[in-house]
Amino acid sequence: MIDFLNLKKVNSRYDNEIRSAIDSVLSRGWYLKGIAVEAFENDFAKYTNRKYCVSCANGLDALTLMLRAYIEVGRLTEGDEVIVPANTYVATILSVTANRLTPILVEPDINTLQIDDQLIERAITPRTKAILIVNLYGHDAFTPHIAEICQRHNLLLLEDCAQSHGIPTQGDAQAHSFYPTKNLGALGDAGAFTTDDKQIADIVRATANYGSSRKYVFDYIGRNSRMDEIQAAVLSVKLRYLDNDNRRRKEIAQFYFDNISNPRVTLPYQRRVEDNVFHIFPIFTSERDNLKSFLQEKGIQTDIHYPIPPHKQKCYSQWNHMSLPITEHIHQCELSLPIAPYLTTEEVSAVTDAINCWT
């Protein structure tokens, strides 16, 4: 069986270092707001080329607290519009509505699968205050045109980097998820926020700590959203290997591009492989369920990212009437192939051969 993703195999490659890092935390007896968190924040800030990194409990909190910080400084107010890609995981949009902001869904480019920068400007109104791009599947959603639009309309450029550890950050602020399946994954939930803006970073840190920047003094109505020392210690180990893991993901992606040749399967648009980190390798077919079952019979596990788009979810029933045909097409046809960095060349070749013999 070729698993879609085997987390035991992901982490066993660094077993000794991870166990040593956890033992160090246990021996210190300090489990929150300690030296492991501080070390990871410093290392991840350097890795992302940002001045500040604030760790938190998970990726959704990182997104939500990012928007909340801009509300606290007056850059955003309740009811303001935030442009988001229609083709995304629901967490992106949950963070917007949780702050009583208004998501404006923009269709993706069918080639890049990312928000279509040619459609953004027509979605801008006097209430638009930010664009929240998502580096979906580990592909870079940033374009110079998006940056130019933000500059011309005085909009915040925010980034959902949950799937794109290793892609250069470009905007005013970024939210990161370290859910175990991510390119940089913890052993449980964890997340982080990055920026060059000290004021925004300080607000995120305070609001993630009950609203407190000093013990028993509360400047904000906050929440408890902190990364623990064990997760930070584990992430510090895995961060050292992230570039190597991403390099392997790119090699696997290139193999798929070079060798999948079934005419019933559409590959994603082949931008420069080195510009992406391939958290997910999506392929497309109108007979997705048939192909998924066929590969399962061949001992190859796949996944779907994602079967139902956000605007068709029950939680956003007010949008269920909307027609977003490109997003809907992607969600009806997408199938994700195994692309974990531990995969052998023989396993990747077996996936390719199975797809090519599907009739």
CSV table of N, CA and C in Angstrom, one decimal, residues 5-6 22 65 75-76 80 86 99 124 165 199 208 263 270 306 321 326 330 342 354:
chain,number,residue,atom,x,y,z
A,5,LEU,N,-0.4,9.8,2.8
A,5,LEU,CA,0.5,10.4,3.7
A,5,LEU,C,0.6,9.6,5.0
A,6,ASN,N,1.8,9.2,5.4
A,6,ASN,CA,2.0,8.4,6.6
A,6,ASN,C,2.8,9.2,7.5
A,22,ILE,N,12.2,16.7,22.8
A,22,ILE,CA,11.1,16.5,23.8
A,22,ILE,C,11.7,16.3,25.2
A,65,LEU,N,-6.4,36.0,14.4
A,65,LEU,CA,-5.7,37.0,15.2
A,65,LEU,C,-5.0,38.1,14.3
A,75,ARG,N,-7.2,49.7,10.9
A,75,ARG,CA,-7.1,49.5,9.5
A,75,ARG,C,-8.3,48.7,8.9
A,76,LEU,N,-8.9,48.0,9.8
A,76,LEU,CA,-10.2,47.3,9.4
A,76,LEU,C,-11.2,47.6,10.5
A,80,ASP,N,-16.2,45.7,6.9
A,80,ASP,CA,-15.3,45.9,5.8
A,80,ASP,C,-15.2,44.7,5.0
A,86,ALA,N,-12.2,32.1,-4.0
A,86,ALA,CA,-13.3,31.2,-3.8
A,86,ALA,C,-12.8,29.8,-3.6
A,99,ASN,N,-14.3,37.7,12.5
A,99,ASN,CA,-14.0,39.1,12.9
A,99,ASN,C,-15.1,40.1,12.4
A,124,ILE,N,-13.5,45.2,-6.2
A,124,ILE,CA,-13.2,46.2,-5.2
A,124,ILE,C,-14.3,47.2,-5.1
A,165,HIS,N,4.9,26.5,3.3
A,165,HIS,CA,6.2,26.8,4.0
A,165,HIS,C,7.4,26.6,3.1
A,199,GLN,N,4.1,46.8,15.9
A,199,GLN,CA,2.8,47.0,16.6
A,199,GLN,C,1.8,45.9,16.4
A,208,ALA,N,-3.4,36.7,21.8
A,208,ALA,CA,-3.3,35.2,21.9
A,208,ALA,C,-3.0,34.8,23.3
A,263,PRO,N,-4.5,10.5,-21.3
A,263,PRO,CA,-5.3,11.6,-21.9
A,263,PRO,C,-6.6,12.0,-21.1
A,270,GLN,N,2.0,23.7,-15.4
A,270,GLN,CA,3.4,23.5,-15.0
A,270,GLN,C,4.2,24.9,-15.0
A,306,TYR,N,-10.8,20.1,-2.5
A,306,TYR,CA,-11.7,19.7,-1.4
A,306,TYR,C,-13.0,19.3,-2.1
A,321,HIS,N,-26.6,29.8,-3.2
A,321,HIS,CA,-27.2,30.1,-4.5
A,321,HIS,C,-26.2,30.6,-5.5
A,326,ILE,N,-15.8,28.0,-12.1
A,326,ILE,CA,-14.4,27.5,-12.1
A,326,ILE,C,-14.1,26.8,-10.8
A,330,ILE,N,-13.2,22.8,-10.2
A,330,ILE,CA,-12.0,22.3,-9.6
A,330,ILE,C,-12.4,21.3,-8.4
A,342,TYR,N,9.2,11.3,1.9
A,342,TYR,CA,9.8,10.0,2.1
A,342,TYR,C,9.6,9.0,1.0
A,354,ALA,N,0.2,3.4,-12.7
A,354,ALA,CA,-1.2,3.0,-12.4
A,354,ALA,C,-2.1,4.0,-13.1
